[in-house]
Coordinates of C-alpha atoms and ligand atoms in Angstrom, one line a residue:
M270 CA -17.0 10.3 -28.1
S271 CA -14.0 12.3 -27.4
K272 CA -10.4 11.0 -27.6
K273 CA -7.1 12.3 -25.9
W274 CA -4.0 12.3 -27.2
I275 CA -0.6 12.0 -26.0
K276 CA 2.4 11.2 -27.4
N277 CA 6.3 11.3 -27.7
G278 CA 6.7 9.4 -24.3
I279 CA 8.3 7.1 -23.2
V280 CA 5.6 4.2 -22.1
V281 CA 6.7 2.0 -18.9
T282 CA 5.2 -1.0 -17.8
S283 CA 7.1 -3.6 -15.4
T284 CA 8.1 -5.7 -18.8
D285 CA 9.1 -3.1 -21.2
T286 CA 10.2 0.5 -22.4
Y287 CA 9.0 2.7 -25.5
Q288 CA 8.7 5.2 -27.2
A289 CA 4.7 5.3 -28.1
D290 CA 1.9 7.7 -28.9
L291 CA -1.7 6.2 -26.2
L292 CA -5.4 7.2 -27.8
I293 CA -8.0 7.0 -24.9
E294 CA -11.1 6.8 -25.5
E295 CA -14.3 6.5 -23.0
G296 CA -11.4 6.2 -20.4
K297 CA -9.6 3.4 -22.0
I298 CA -6.4 3.3 -24.0
I299 CA -7.1 2.4 -27.5
S300 CA -4.5 2.6 -29.2
I301 CA -0.5 1.8 -28.4
G302 CA 2.4 3.2 -30.7
K303 CA 3.6 5.2 -33.4
M304 CA 0.4 7.5 -34.7
P305 CA 0.1 10.0 -37.7
D306 CA -1.8 13.0 -36.5
I307 CA -5.0 12.1 -34.4
S308 CA -7.4 14.8 -36.5
D309 CA -10.2 14.2 -34.4
A310 CA -8.4 14.4 -30.8
E311 CA -10.0 16.9 -28.3
V312 CA -6.7 16.6 -25.9
V313 CA -3.8 16.4 -27.0
I314 CA -0.3 16.2 -24.6
D315 CA 3.4 15.9 -25.3
A316 CA 4.9 14.2 -23.8
S317 CA 8.2 15.1 -24.9
G318 CA 10.6 13.9 -22.6
L319 CA 8.3 12.8 -19.9
Y320 CA 8.1 9.1 -19.0
V321 CA 4.2 7.7 -18.9
F322 CA 3.8 5.3 -16.5
P323 CA 0.5 3.3 -15.5
G324 CA -0.9 5.0 -12.4
A325 CA 0.8 3.5 -8.6
V326 CA -1.9 1.2 -7.3
D327 CA -1.3 1.6 -3.4
E328 CA -2.6 -2.0 -1.8
H329 CA -1.5 -0.5 1.6
T330 CA -4.3 2.7 3.3
H331 CA -5.9 3.8 6.0
M332 CA -7.6 7.0 5.4
S333 CA -10.1 8.4 8.6
M334 CA -9.3 5.5 10.1
P335 CA -10.7 5.7 14.2
F336 CA -7.3 5.0 15.9
N337 CA -7.4 5.1 19.9
G338 CA -10.4 7.9 20.1
T339 CA -9.0 9.7 16.9
E340 CA -9.1 9.2 13.5
S341 CA -6.4 9.5 10.7
L342 CA -6.3 12.0 8.5
P343 CA -9.0 11.6 6.0
W344 CA -9.6 11.2 2.4
E345 CA -10.4 14.2 1.3
T346 CA -6.5 16.3 1.8
E347 CA -4.8 12.1 1.4
T348 CA -6.8 11.3 -2.0
V349 CA -5.6 14.5 -3.7
A350 CA -2.2 14.5 -2.0
A351 CA -2.0 10.8 -3.3
A352 CA -3.0 11.9 -7.4
V353 CA -1.0 14.7 -7.3
G354 CA 2.6 12.0 -6.5
G355 CA 1.2 10.3 -8.4
T356 CA -1.2 7.3 -7.3
T357 CA -4.6 7.4 -9.2
T358 CA -5.7 3.9 -7.0
I359 CA -5.6 3.1 -3.5
V360 CA -7.2 -0.1 -1.5
D361 CA -7.8 1.2 1.7
F362 CA -8.5 -1.4 5.2
A363 CA -12.6 -1.0 6.2
L364 CA -12.2 -1.9 9.6
Q365 CA -14.9 -4.0 11.1
A366 CA -16.5 -3.1 14.3
K367 CA -16.8 -6.2 16.6
G368 CA -21.2 -7.2 15.6
S369 CA -20.8 -5.6 12.6
S370 CA -21.4 -7.5 8.9
L371 CA -19.4 -7.3 6.3
A372 CA -22.0 -5.8 4.0
D373 CA -22.3 -2.7 6.9
T374 CA -18.7 -2.7 6.9
I375 CA -18.0 -2.3 3.2
R376 CA -20.8 0.1 3.2
K377 CA -19.9 2.2 5.6
W378 CA -16.4 3.0 3.5
Q379 CA -18.0 3.4 0.4
T380 CA -20.2 6.1 2.2
R381 CA -17.5 7.6 3.7
A382 CA -15.4 7.4 0.4
A383 CA -18.3 9.0 -1.9
E384 CA -17.7 12.1 -3.4
N385 CA -14.4 11.8 -0.4
T386 CA -11.7 10.7 -2.8
A387 CA -9.8 12.5 -6.0
I388 CA -8.4 8.2 -6.7
D389 CA -10.3 5.0 -7.6
Y390 CA -10.4 2.9 -4.8
N391 CA -11.2 -0.9 -3.6
L392 CA -11.4 -2.0 0.0
H393 CA -9.6 -5.2 2.1
V394 CA -11.8 -5.8 5.3
A395 CA -10.0 -6.2 8.2
I396 CA -12.0 -8.8 10.0
T397 CA -12.0 -8.8 14.0
D398 CA -15.3 -10.3 14.9
L399 CA -15.0 -13.7 12.7
T400 CA -18.7 -15.4 14.2
N401 CA -20.3 -18.2 12.3
E402 CA -22.6 -15.5 10.5
I403 CA -19.6 -13.5 9.1
M404 CA -18.4 -16.7 7.1
E405 CA -21.3 -17.3 5.1
E406 CA -21.6 -13.6 4.6
I407 CA -17.9 -14.4 2.9
P408 CA -18.6 -14.7 -0.6
T409 CA -21.4 -12.2 -0.7
A410 CA -18.4 -10.0 0.4
V411 CA -16.7 -11.3 -2.6
K412 CA -19.1 -10.8 -4.9
S413 CA -19.5 -7.8 -4.6
G414 CA -16.1 -6.4 -4.9
V415 CA -14.1 -7.0 -2.3
S416 CA -11.7 -9.9 -2.9
T417 CA -8.5 -9.0 0.0
F418 CA -9.4 -9.4 3.5
K419 CA -7.0 -8.7 6.8
L420 CA -5.9 -10.4 10.1
F421 CA -4.1 -8.1 12.8
M422 CA -2.1 -10.6 15.1
A423 CA -1.4 -7.3 16.8
Y424 CA -2.9 -5.0 18.8
K425 CA -4.2 -6.8 21.4
G426 CA -7.9 -6.1 23.2
E427 CA -8.3 -4.4 19.7
L428 CA -8.0 -6.0 16.3
M429 CA -6.0 -9.0 17.4
V430 CA -7.6 -12.7 15.8
D431 CA -6.4 -15.8 18.0
D432 CA -4.9 -18.6 15.8
S433 CA -8.2 -20.0 15.4
T434 CA -9.9 -17.2 14.0
M435 CA -7.1 -16.6 11.0
F436 CA -6.3 -20.6 10.2
R437 CA -10.4 -20.9 10.0
M438 CA -10.3 -18.0 7.7
L439 CA -7.8 -19.2 5.9
Q440 CA -9.8 -22.2 5.0
K441 CA -12.2 -20.0 3.5
A442 CA -10.2 -18.1 2.0
K443 CA -9.8 -20.2 -0.4
E444 CA -12.8 -21.6 -1.3
V445 CA -13.3 -18.5 -2.5
G446 CA -10.4 -17.6 -3.9
A447 CA -9.6 -14.0 -1.2
L448 CA -6.1 -13.3 0.1
V449 CA -5.4 -12.9 3.6
M450 CA -2.9 -10.1 3.9
V451 CA -2.3 -10.7 7.7
H452 CA -0.5 -7.3 9.6
A453 CA 2.2 -10.7 11.0
E454 CA 3.3 -9.6 15.1
N455 CA 2.9 -11.1 18.3
G456 CA 0.0 -9.5 20.0
D457 CA 0.2 -10.9 23.3
V458 CA 4.0 -10.6 23.8
I459 CA 3.9 -7.0 22.9
S460 CA 0.9 -5.9 25.4
L461 CA 3.0 -7.6 28.1
L462 CA 6.3 -6.1 27.4
Q463 CA 4.2 -2.6 27.1
Q464 CA 3.1 -3.2 30.6
Q465 CA 7.0 -3.9 32.1
L466 CA 8.2 -0.5 30.0
L467 CA 5.4 1.8 31.5
A468 CA 5.6 -0.2 35.0
E469 CA 9.3 1.6 34.8
G470 CA 8.8 4.2 33.6
K471 CA 9.6 4.2 30.5
T472 CA 7.3 6.2 28.9
E473 CA 9.1 7.9 25.5
P474 CA 8.0 7.2 22.1
Y475 CA 11.6 5.1 22.0
Y476 CA 9.9 2.7 23.9
H477 CA 7.4 1.7 20.7
A478 CA 10.4 0.0 19.1
V479 CA 11.6 -2.0 22.1
S480 CA 8.3 -3.4 22.8
R481 CA 8.0 -4.7 19.5
P482 CA 11.2 -6.1 18.8
I483 CA 11.8 -8.0 15.7
D484 CA 11.7 -11.6 17.0
I485 CA 8.1 -10.8 18.2
E486 CA 7.4 -10.3 13.7
T487 CA 9.4 -13.2 12.5
E488 CA 7.4 -14.9 15.4
A489 CA 4.3 -13.6 14.1
T490 CA 5.1 -13.8 10.5
H491 CA 6.8 -17.5 10.8
R492 CA 3.6 -18.6 12.7
A493 CA 1.2 -17.0 9.5
I494 CA 3.6 -19.3 7.2
K495 CA 2.7 -22.6 9.1
L496 CA -0.9 -21.7 9.0
A497 CA -1.5 -20.5 5.4
K498 CA 0.5 -24.0 4.6
A499 CA -1.1 -26.1 6.8
A500 CA -4.7 -24.9 5.6
G501 CA -3.8 -24.8 2.4
S502 CA -4.3 -21.4 1.3
P503 CA -2.1 -18.8 0.2
I504 CA -0.7 -15.6 2.4
F505 CA 0.3 -12.1 2.2
I506 CA 2.6 -10.5 4.7
V507 CA 2.0 -7.2 5.1
H508 CA 5.0 -4.1 6.3
V509 CA 7.4 -6.5 6.6
S510 CA 10.3 -4.3 8.7
G511 CA 13.2 -6.5 8.6
G512 CA 15.9 -8.7 7.5
E513 CA 14.9 -12.0 9.7
P514 CA 11.1 -11.7 8.7
A515 CA 12.1 -11.6 5.1
Q516 CA 13.9 -14.4 5.6
E517 CA 10.8 -16.2 6.7
I518 CA 8.9 -16.0 3.3
R519 CA 11.8 -16.5 1.6
R520 CA 12.4 -19.8 3.2
A521 CA 8.6 -20.6 2.6
R522 CA 8.8 -19.6 -1.4
A523 CA 11.5 -21.6 -1.9
S524 CA 9.6 -24.6 -0.5
G525 CA 7.4 -23.8 -3.6
Q526 CA 4.3 -22.7 -0.4
P527 CA 2.4 -19.2 -2.2
V528 CA 3.8 -16.8 0.9
F529 CA 3.5 -13.1 -0.9
A530 CA 4.6 -9.8 1.2
E531 CA 5.0 -6.0 1.3
T532 CA 7.2 -3.9 3.0
C533 CA 7.3 -0.2 3.1
P534 CA 8.9 3.4 2.3
Q535 CA 9.5 3.8 6.2
Y536 CA 11.6 0.4 6.4
L537 CA 13.4 1.3 3.5
F538 CA 14.3 5.1 4.0
L539 CA 13.7 5.3 7.7
D540 CA 15.8 4.1 11.4
E541 CA 14.9 3.6 15.2
T542 CA 16.8 7.0 15.5
Y543 CA 14.9 8.6 14.6
L544 CA 12.3 7.8 17.6
A545 CA 14.6 8.3 19.9
L546 CA 14.5 12.2 19.1
P547 CA 13.4 14.5 21.8
G548 CA 11.1 16.8 22.6
F549 CA 9.2 13.6 22.2
E550 CA 9.4 14.9 18.5
G551 CA 9.8 10.7 18.1
A552 CA 6.3 10.3 18.1
K553 CA 6.2 11.9 14.5
Y554 CA 7.5 8.2 13.6
V555 CA 5.7 5.5 16.1
C556 CA 4.4 3.0 13.4
S557 CA 3.8 -1.1 13.2
P558 CA 5.8 -2.2 13.0
P559 CA 8.6 -0.2 14.8
L560 CA 11.2 1.6 12.4
R561 CA 14.2 -1.2 12.9
E562 CA 18.1 -0.4 12.9
R563 CA 19.6 0.8 9.8
S564 CA 20.8 -2.6 8.8
Q565 CA 18.1 -3.7 8.2
Q566 CA 17.6 -1.1 5.3
E567 CA 20.1 -3.1 2.8
Q568 CA 18.5 -6.4 4.1
L569 CA 15.2 -5.4 2.5
W570 CA 16.8 -4.2 -0.6
N571 CA 18.0 -7.5 -1.2
A572 CA 14.5 -8.8 -0.6
I573 CA 13.0 -6.8 -2.8
T574 CA 15.7 -7.2 -5.5
D575 CA 15.9 -10.9 -4.7
G576 CA 11.7 -11.2 -5.4
T577 CA 11.0 -12.3 -1.7
L578 CA 8.6 -9.1 -1.6
Q579 CA 6.4 -8.5 -4.4
T580 CA 5.1 -5.0 -3.1
I581 CA 5.7 -1.6 -2.0
G582 CA 3.4 -0.1 -0.5
T583 CA 2.8 2.8 2.1
D584 CA 0.7 1.9 5.1
H585 CA -0.5 5.8 4.6
C586 CA -1.8 6.4 7.9
S587 CA -1.5 10.2 8.7
F588 CA -2.3 11.8 12.0
D589 CA -1.1 15.2 13.0
F590 CA 1.4 15.8 15.4
K591 CA 0.4 18.4 17.5
N592 CA -3.4 17.3 18.0
Q593 CA -3.2 13.7 17.5
K594 CA 0.4 12.2 18.7
N595 CA 0.1 14.0 21.6
L596 CA -2.8 11.6 22.8
G597 CA 0.2 9.8 23.6
R598 CA 2.9 12.4 25.1
N599 CA 2.3 10.3 28.9
D600 CA 2.3 6.8 27.4
F601 CA 4.0 5.3 23.9
S602 CA 1.0 3.2 23.5
K603 CA -1.1 5.5 23.5
I604 CA 0.0 7.4 20.2
P605 CA -1.4 6.5 17.6
N606 CA 0.4 4.1 14.7
G607 CA 1.0 5.8 11.6
G608 CA 2.7 7.9 9.3
N609 CA 2.3 9.7 5.6
G610 CA 4.3 8.8 2.6
I611 CA 1.6 8.9 -0.3
E612 CA 2.8 11.5 -1.7
H613 CA 6.4 11.2 -2.0
W614 CA 7.3 7.6 -2.6
I615 CA 7.2 7.6 -6.0
P616 CA 10.2 10.3 -6.1
L617 CA 11.4 8.4 -3.2
L618 CA 11.9 5.3 -4.4
F619 CA 12.1 6.0 -8.4
T620 CA 15.5 8.7 -6.5
Y621 CA 17.0 5.8 -3.8
G622 CA 15.8 2.7 -6.0
V623 CA 16.2 3.5 -9.7
K624 CA 18.3 6.3 -9.7
A625 CA 20.9 4.4 -7.1
G626 CA 20.6 1.6 -9.1
K627 CA 18.8 -1.0 -6.8
I628 CA 16.3 -1.7 -9.3
T629 CA 15.6 -1.2 -13.0
L630 CA 13.0 1.3 -13.9
N631 CA 10.4 -2.0 -14.4
Q632 CA 10.8 -3.7 -11.3
F633 CA 10.1 -0.3 -10.2
I634 CA 6.5 -0.1 -11.7
E635 CA 5.9 -3.9 -11.2
L636 CA 6.6 -3.1 -7.5
I637 CA 4.7 0.1 -7.2
S638 CA 1.5 -0.6 -9.8
A639 CA 1.4 -4.2 -11.6
N640 CA 2.1 -6.3 -8.5
P641 CA -0.6 -4.9 -6.5
A642 CA -2.6 -4.4 -8.7
K643 CA -2.0 -8.6 -10.1
F644 CA -2.1 -9.6 -5.9
M645 CA -5.4 -7.4 -5.5
G646 CA -7.4 -8.4 -8.1
L647 CA -7.6 -4.9 -10.6
Y648 CA -5.1 -6.7 -13.3
P649 CA -5.4 -5.4 -15.8
R650 CA -7.7 -2.3 -15.3
K651 CA -5.3 -1.0 -13.2
G652 CA -1.5 -1.5 -13.1
T653 CA -0.3 -1.5 -16.8
I654 CA -0.9 0.3 -19.6
A655 CA -1.7 -2.2 -22.1
I656 CA -5.3 -1.5 -24.7
G657 CA -8.3 -1.8 -22.8
S658 CA -6.3 -0.9 -19.2
D659 CA -7.9 2.0 -18.0
A660 CA -6.3 5.0 -18.8
D661 CA -4.9 5.8 -15.9
L662 CA -1.3 7.6 -16.0
V663 CA 1.4 9.7 -15.0
L664 CA 3.7 11.5 -17.2
F665 CA 7.0 11.6 -15.4
D666 CA 9.0 14.1 -15.4
P667 CA 12.8 12.6 -14.2
K668 CA 14.5 15.7 -14.2
V669 CA 12.9 17.7 -11.9
E670 CA 14.0 17.3 -8.4
Q671 CA 12.7 18.8 -5.1
T672 CA 13.1 19.2 -1.4
I673 CA 9.6 17.3 0.0
T674 CA 9.3 18.8 3.1
A675 CA 5.7 20.1 5.0
A676 CA 5.6 23.8 5.0
S677 CA 4.5 22.8 1.0
H678 CA 3.3 19.0 0.9
L679 CA -0.5 18.3 0.1
Q680 CA -0.5 16.0 2.7
G681 CA -3.0 17.1 5.7
S682 CA -0.5 16.6 8.5
D683 CA 1.4 19.5 10.5
Y684 CA 4.9 17.1 9.5
N685 CA 6.2 14.8 6.1
F686 CA 7.9 12.1 7.2
Y687 CA 10.4 12.7 5.0
E688 CA 11.1 15.8 6.4
G689 CA 14.3 17.6 4.4
R690 CA 14.7 14.7 1.8
Q691 CA 16.2 15.5 -1.7
V692 CA 14.1 13.4 -4.0
Q693 CA 14.0 13.3 -8.3
G694 CA 11.6 12.9 -10.3
A695 CA 7.8 14.0 -10.1
A696 CA 4.6 13.7 -11.7
R697 CA 4.1 16.3 -14.3
H698 CA 0.3 14.9 -15.6
V699 CA -1.7 12.5 -13.8
L700 CA -4.7 10.7 -15.7
L701 CA -7.6 8.9 -14.1
R702 CA -9.3 6.4 -16.4
G703 CA -8.6 9.3 -19.6
E704 CA -10.0 12.4 -17.3
V705 CA -6.9 15.0 -16.6
I706 CA -6.9 15.5 -12.1
V707 CA -3.1 16.9 -12.0
K708 CA -2.0 19.5 -15.0
N709 CA 2.0 20.5 -14.4
G710 CA 2.0 19.0 -10.7
I711 CA -1.3 21.4 -9.7
Y712 CA -4.7 19.1 -8.8
V713 CA -7.4 20.2 -11.0
G714 CA -10.0 17.2 -11.0
S715 CA -12.8 16.9 -8.0
L716 CA -13.6 14.5 -5.4
S717 CA -16.7 13.0 -6.6
Q718 CA -14.0 11.7 -9.3
G719 CA -13.2 8.5 -7.6
Q720 CA -15.0 4.8 -8.0
F721 CA -15.1 2.2 -5.7
I722 CA -13.3 -0.4 -8.2
H723 CA -14.0 -4.1 -8.0
A724 CA -11.1 -7.0 -7.1
K725 CA -11.4 -10.1 -8.7
P726 CA -11.1 -13.1 -6.9
F727 CA -8.2 -15.5 -7.6
G728 CA -6.0 -13.1 -8.3
A729 CA -2.1 -13.1 -8.1
A730 CA -1.6 -15.3 -5.2
Y731 CA -3.7 -18.3 -6.8
R732 CA -1.5 -18.7 -9.9
I733 CA 1.7 -17.5 -9.3
N734 CA 4.8 -20.1 -8.8
P735 CA 6.5 -18.9 -5.5
L736 CA 10.0 -20.3 -7.2
A737 CA 9.2 -18.2 -10.3
R738 CA 11.4 -14.9 -9.7
G739 CA 8.5 -12.3 -11.4
I740 CA 5.5 -12.4 -12.1
T741 CA 6.4 -10.6 -14.7
N742 CA 4.7 -12.4 -17.7
E743 CA 1.2 -13.5 -15.7
G744 CA -1.8 -11.4 -15.7
K745 CA -4.5 -13.1 -17.9
P746 CA -7.5 -12.4 -15.6
V747 CA -9.4 -14.8 -14.2
E748 CA -13.1 -15.1 -13.7
T749 CA -14.6 -16.2 -10.4
G750 CA -14.3 -19.4 -9.2
A751 CA -11.7 -20.3 -12.2
A752 CA -9.4 -23.2 -11.2
L753 CA -6.0 -23.0 -8.8
Ligands
LIG838 ZN1 -1.7 -1.2 7.7

């Protein structure tokens, strides 16, 4: 069997940084260390001057997702952009259509992804209709490799679930070792504020933010945390957008409750002034929760560095400005919610996180790769560089400088969230299970290479003491049904 030898690179994991060679066989890392000449290596890559990262695991994407009569941009373009940026696994949200079974929902997403994804993936099912049949189907879904479920507390009349649904799901999740992920915004109040604003003729994109003040995110975050506590289940709050909701999480964790959470690059790098751009440009920046006041950014960085937030995911849910965002030209509530970022989130966080001195190189890998893999039940197959792990590797050149622009990006959208940003660092080569899919920054893979990866239940949320700062030394895989 052919071997690949990556030599002279600086290996970076969530815990360590060291110079080592890697040997890969059958898609796995089989040896790490200083190696003599590997005479039978079929491929030799000299990684001198490069970091060798585990491929990023983006736990929060929406590919080809229906929204307000349109669909977010597809697997075909967005996973290639992801690969070139250094992301080798995504966990995408499969939306349960009302009346559909979990098996049908999972199959629908897998069918859509099959032959259309450049990188590996797993799925969360977003439950919109929790009938008794669905409750009974949950253990089967977990056995089929889906161990995370999403509940929306917002999008009333579409995706939103009520509190009793959320509570029932939390009760069920702990029985089977699943993790409930929550979009925490109060959908009832948003719906009311939308109606009031529109009745006053306030239709422009900026009113999207006015209709979703941070207090209603904080309230929903608090409610979700308390319901999880009452149900005795861990919970994971997605896309925390500011200091106050983060404070709810911090407080719960300080009491020992297993509450975990994510933020996204847009809340660290963009702010609500973008929504006020003239000529409907603000529609480009409509996502939920909305972009916040700039002062929230520092509070989010603090929440990252003090361990309140464990992961960063992109919430990549990309739409075209001209064709799709336009659906809300006369009504902000109809603007498709979502933005892009999967192509550049790694250099953005490297530049404005690591190089700016906010986080260490190891924390960076913890946030974008190790911790997402741990919480999503994919570790240590994904999220680290270790013997036996998948050889999903990013050979990252920290010296390259680039200006982010839609003119040259690979993402399908006609605009870029981070247009004009200067960033440092870029993936030079990317390997997916040992196969080179990006060579010298150019995508050379095929869309049939990405595979569905089974997630294991009882992931990190069941095994981490929230009072511990990090989850750095945790990580032995646990088999189905293992004790908490
Ligand atoms: Zn999302």
